[in-house]
Coordinates of N, CA and C in Angstrom, one line a residue:
F1 N 89.0 86.1 91.9 CA 89.6 86.9 92.9 C 89.8 86.0 94.0
T2 N 90.7 86.3 94.9 CA 91.0 85.8 96.3 C 89.9 86.2 96.9
K3 N 89.4 85.1 98.1 CA 88.6 85.5 99.1 C 89.3 85.8 100.3
C4 N 88.9 87.3 100.5 CA 89.5 87.7 101.4 C 88.7 88.3 102.5
P5 N 89.3 88.3 103.9 CA 88.3 88.6 105.1 C 87.8 90.1 104.8
E6 N 87.0 90.5 105.4 CA 86.4 91.7 105.6 C 87.1 92.5 106.3
I7 N 87.3 93.6 105.7 CA 88.5 94.7 106.2 C 87.5 95.9 106.9
T8 N 87.2 95.7 108.3 CA 86.7 96.6 109.0 C 87.6 97.6 109.9
K9 N 87.2 98.4 110.5 CA 87.9 99.4 111.5 C 87.9 98.5 113.0
E10 N 87.3 97.5 113.2 CA 87.4 96.8 114.2 C 88.8 96.0 114.5
N11 N 89.3 95.7 113.3 CA 90.4 95.1 113.4 C 91.9 96.3 113.1
P12 N 93.0 95.9 113.8 CA 93.9 97.3 113.4 C 94.4 96.7 112.0
I13 N 95.2 97.6 111.3 CA 95.6 97.9 110.0 C 97.0 98.1 109.9
L14 N 97.8 97.3 109.2 CA 99.2 97.3 109.1 C 99.3 98.4 107.8
L15 N 99.8 99.6 107.7 CA 99.9 100.7 106.9 C 100.9 100.8 106.0
L16 N 101.0 100.4 104.7 CA 102.3 100.7 104.0 C 102.1 102.2 103.6
E17 N 103.1 103.1 104.0 CA 102.9 104.3 103.5 C 104.2 105.0 103.3
G18 N 104.5 106.2 102.9 CA 105.6 107.1 102.5 C 106.6 106.7 101.3
H19 N 107.6 107.5 101.2 CA 108.1 107.1 100.2 C 109.5 106.6 100.5
S20 N 110.0 105.7 101.4 CA 111.3 105.4 101.8 C 111.3 103.9 102.0
P21 N 111.1 103.1 100.8 CA 111.2 101.7 101.0 C 112.8 101.5 101.3
H22 N 112.9 100.2 101.6 CA 114.3 99.7 102.0 C 114.7 98.8 100.7
G23 N 115.9 99.6 100.2 CA 116.6 99.0 99.0 C 116.0 99.2 97.7
R24 N 116.4 98.5 96.7 CA 115.7 98.4 95.3 C 114.4 97.7 95.3
T25 N 114.1 97.5 94.0 CA 113.0 96.9 93.8 C 112.9 95.7 94.2
G26 N 113.8 94.5 94.0 CA 113.8 93.2 94.9 C 113.4 93.3 96.2
N27 N 114.0 94.1 97.0 CA 113.9 94.2 98.5 C 112.5 95.0 98.6
Q28 N 111.8 95.8 97.8 CA 110.7 96.2 97.9 C 109.5 95.1 97.9
L29 N 109.9 94.4 96.8 CA 108.8 93.3 96.6 C 108.8 92.5 97.8
V30 N 109.9 92.2 98.2 CA 110.0 91.2 99.4 C 109.2 92.0 100.8
E31 N 109.4 93.4 100.8 CA 108.8 93.9 102.0 C 107.3 93.9 101.7
F32 N 106.6 94.1 100.4 CA 105.4 94.0 100.4 C 104.9 92.6 100.7
L33 N 105.4 91.4 100.0 CA 105.0 90.1 100.2 C 105.1 89.9 101.8
H34 N 105.9 90.3 102.5 CA 106.2 90.0 104.0 C 105.1 90.7 104.7
A35 N 104.6 91.9 104.4 CA 103.6 92.8 104.7 C 102.3 91.9 104.8
I36 N 102.0 91.3 103.4 CA 101.2 90.4 102.9 C 101.0 89.1 104.2
Q37 N 102.1 88.4 104.3 CA 102.2 87.5 105.1 C 101.8 87.6 106.4
E38 N 102.4 88.9 107.1 CA 102.2 89.2 108.5 C 100.8 89.3 108.8
T39 N 100.1 89.8 107.7 CA 98.6 89.6 108.0 C 98.1 88.5 107.8
L40 N 98.6 87.4 107.0 CA 98.2 86.2 106.9 C 98.5 85.4 108.3
D41 N 99.4 85.7 108.9 CA 99.8 85.0 110.0 C 99.3 85.4 111.2
S42 N 98.3 86.4 111.0 CA 97.4 87.1 112.2 C 96.0 86.3 112.5
D43 N 96.0 85.7 111.4 CA 94.5 85.0 111.0 C 93.4 85.7 111.3
G44 N 93.4 86.8 110.6 CA 92.3 87.9 110.4 C 92.2 88.8 111.5
E45 N 93.5 88.8 112.3 CA 93.2 90.0 113.3 C 93.9 91.1 112.9
L46 N 94.4 91.2 111.8 CA 95.6 92.3 111.4 C 95.2 92.4 109.9
H47 N 95.0 93.5 109.4 CA 94.5 93.8 107.9 C 95.7 94.6 107.4
L48 N 95.8 94.8 105.9 CA 96.8 95.6 105.4 C 96.1 96.7 104.7
G49 N 96.7 98.0 104.8 CA 96.2 98.8 104.1 C 97.5 99.5 103.3
I50 N 97.4 100.2 102.2 CA 98.2 101.1 101.7 C 97.8 102.2 101.1
M51 N 98.8 103.6 101.5 CA 98.3 104.6 100.9 C 98.7 104.8 99.6
F52 N 97.6 105.4 98.8 CA 97.6 105.4 97.3 C 98.9 106.1 96.9
N53 N 99.6 107.1 97.7 CA 100.9 107.9 97.3 C 102.0 107.4 97.9
S54 N 102.0 105.8 98.3 CA 103.2 105.4 98.7 C 104.0 104.5 97.8
W55 N 105.3 104.3 98.3 CA 106.1 103.5 97.5 C 105.3 102.2 97.0
A56 N 104.6 101.5 97.7 CA 104.1 100.1 97.5 C 103.2 100.4 96.2
I57 N 102.4 101.4 96.3 CA 101.5 101.6 95.0 C 102.4 102.0 93.6
Q58 N 103.3 102.7 93.9 CA 104.2 103.0 92.9 C 105.0 101.8 92.4
L59 N 105.4 101.1 93.0 CA 106.2 99.9 92.8 C 105.4 98.9 92.0
L60 N 104.1 98.6 92.6 CA 103.3 97.5 92.0 C 102.6 98.1 90.8
T61 N 102.2 99.3 90.4 CA 101.6 99.8 89.4 C 102.6 100.0 88.2
E62 N 103.6 100.5 88.8 CA 104.7 100.6 87.5 C 105.4 99.3 86.9
M63 N 105.6 98.4 87.9 CA 105.9 97.3 87.4 C 105.2 96.0 87.0
W64 N 103.9 96.0 87.6 CA 103.1 94.8 87.3 C 101.7 94.9 87.3
M65 N 101.2 96.2 88.0 CA 99.9 96.2 87.7 C 99.5 97.5 86.6
A66 N 100.0 97.5 85.6 CA 99.7 98.5 84.6 C 98.6 98.4 84.0
I67 N 97.6 98.3 84.5 CA 96.2 98.1 84.0 C 95.4 99.2 83.6
K68 N 94.8 99.2 82.3 CA 94.0 100.3 81.9 C 92.5 99.8 82.1
S69 N 92.1 100.2 83.3 CA 91.0 99.8 83.8 C 90.4 100.7 84.8
D70 N 89.1 101.0 84.5 CA 88.6 102.1 85.6 C 88.6 101.5 87.2
D71 N 88.4 100.0 87.2 CA 88.3 99.7 88.2 C 89.5 98.9 88.7
W72 N 90.6 99.4 88.3 CA 92.0 98.8 88.9 C 92.1 98.7 90.4
Q73 N 91.7 99.9 91.3 CA 91.9 99.9 92.5 C 91.1 98.6 93.1
E74 N 90.2 98.5 92.8 CA 89.0 97.3 93.2 C 89.5 96.2 92.9
Q75 N 90.0 95.7 91.6 CA 90.8 94.8 91.4 C 92.0 94.4 92.2
F76 N 93.0 95.4 92.4 CA 94.2 95.5 93.2 C 93.5 94.9 94.8
E77 N 92.9 95.4 95.2 CA 92.3 95.3 96.6 C 91.8 93.9 96.7
Q78 N 91.2 93.5 95.9 CA 90.6 92.1 95.9 C 91.7 90.9 95.6
T79 N 92.3 91.2 94.9 CA 93.7 90.4 94.4 C 94.4 90.3 95.6
F80 N 95.0 91.2 96.5 CA 95.7 91.2 97.6 C 95.2 91.4 99.0
C81 N 94.0 91.5 98.7 CA 93.3 91.3 100.3 C 94.0 92.5 100.8
V82 N 93.8 93.9 100.4 CA 94.2 95.2 101.0 C 93.3 96.1 101.0
K83 N 93.3 97.3 101.6 CA 92.4 98.4 101.5 C 93.4 99.7 101.2
I84 N 93.1 100.1 99.9 CA 93.6 101.5 99.4 C 93.2 102.8 100.2
F85 N 94.1 103.5 100.7 CA 93.5 104.6 101.2 C 94.1 105.7 100.3
N86 N 93.2 106.7 99.8 CA 93.6 107.8 98.8 C 93.9 108.9 99.6
D87 N 93.6 109.2 100.9 CA 94.2 110.4 101.7 C 94.2 110.1 103.0
D88 N 94.8 111.2 103.8 CA 94.7 111.0 105.0 C 93.5 110.8 105.9
T89 N 92.7 111.7 105.3 CA 91.3 111.8 105.9 C 90.5 110.5 106.0
E90 N 90.8 109.5 105.3 CA 90.3 108.0 105.2 C 90.7 107.3 106.2
L91 N 91.8 107.7 106.9 CA 92.6 106.9 108.1 C 91.8 107.0 109.1
D92 N 90.6 108.2 109.4 CA 90.2 108.1 110.8 C 89.0 107.4 111.2
G93 N 89.2 107.0 112.3 CA 88.8 105.9 113.0 C 89.6 104.5 113.0
W94 N 90.6 104.5 112.4 CA 91.3 103.0 111.9 C 92.4 103.0 113.0
N95 N 92.7 101.8 113.6 CA 93.7 101.6 114.4 C 94.9 101.2 113.4
I96 N 95.7 102.2 113.1 CA 96.8 102.1 112.4 C 98.4 101.4 113.1
I97 N 98.5 100.6 112.4 CA 100.1 100.0 112.7 C 101.2 100.6 111.8
H98 N 101.8 101.4 112.3 CA 103.1 101.6 111.3 C 104.3 100.7 111.7
K99 N 104.8 100.6 110.7 CA 106.3 99.6 110.6 C 107.2 100.0 109.4
D100 N 108.4 100.1 109.9 CA 109.4 100.6 109.2 C 109.6 99.5 108.2
A101 N 110.1 100.0 107.0 CA 110.3 99.1 105.5 C 111.3 98.1 105.7
V102 N 112.2 98.7 106.7 CA 113.4 97.6 107.1 C 112.6 96.5 108.0
D103 N 112.1 96.6 108.8 CA 111.2 95.8 109.6 C 110.3 94.9 108.8
L104 N 109.7 95.3 107.8 CA 108.9 94.4 106.7 C 110.1 93.6 106.0
F105 N 111.3 94.3 105.8 CA 112.0 93.4 105.1 C 112.6 92.1 106.0
H106 N 112.8 92.1 107.1 CA 113.2 91.5 107.9 C 112.4 90.5 108.5
Y107 N 111.0 90.5 108.5 CA 109.6 89.8 109.1 C 110.0 88.3 108.8
M108 N 110.0 87.5 109.8 CA 110.0 86.3 109.7 C 108.7 85.3 110.3
S109 N 108.3 84.7 109.4 CA 106.8 84.0 109.6 C 107.4 82.7 110.3
N110 N 106.4 82.4 111.2 CA 106.4 80.8 111.9 C 105.8 80.1 111.3
T111 N 105.3 80.4 110.0 CA 104.3 79.5 109.0 C 105.3 78.2 108.4
T112 N 104.6 77.0 108.3 CA 105.5 76.2 107.5 C 106.0 76.5 106.2
L113 N 107.2 76.0 105.8 CA 107.4 76.6 104.5 C 106.2 76.2 103.5
G114 N 105.7 75.1 103.5 CA 104.6 74.8 102.5 C 103.4 75.8 102.7
D115 N 102.8 76.1 103.8 CA 102.1 77.1 104.0 C 102.3 78.5 103.5
Y116 N 103.4 78.8 103.8 CA 104.1 80.0 103.3 C 104.2 80.1 101.9
I117 N 104.6 79.2 101.3 CA 104.6 79.3 99.7 C 103.2 79.3 99.2
A118 N 102.3 78.5 99.8 CA 100.7 78.6 99.3 C 100.2 80.0 99.5
G119 N 100.4 80.8 100.3 CA 99.9 82.0 100.9 C 100.5 83.3 99.9
Q120 N 101.7 82.8 99.5 CA 102.4 84.0 98.7 C 101.8 83.8 97.1

């Protein structure tokens, strides 16, 4: 598994939520990867969270993470360095950053190309 920074309430969390991604599967994957890149670009100052009932979970579980395992959620969190929130009550106390899917799609990293590719 990837070595992930500890995700705590002390840092803001960019939350992927809702059922309105931008575009079809290819764009949605770009949005997810850009969200990961934005957190990487923050040097640990921003974390990534995903609502369980969101477009991101639907996209990844249906297309690539079709795992028949009781601990798939833990594996997913460790693989992508994210926190999955199962319902809104789990968001209490977190500093949530909301970002539109279109904004995620258009996110541009200032990271060098080599570092950007290595981070993906």
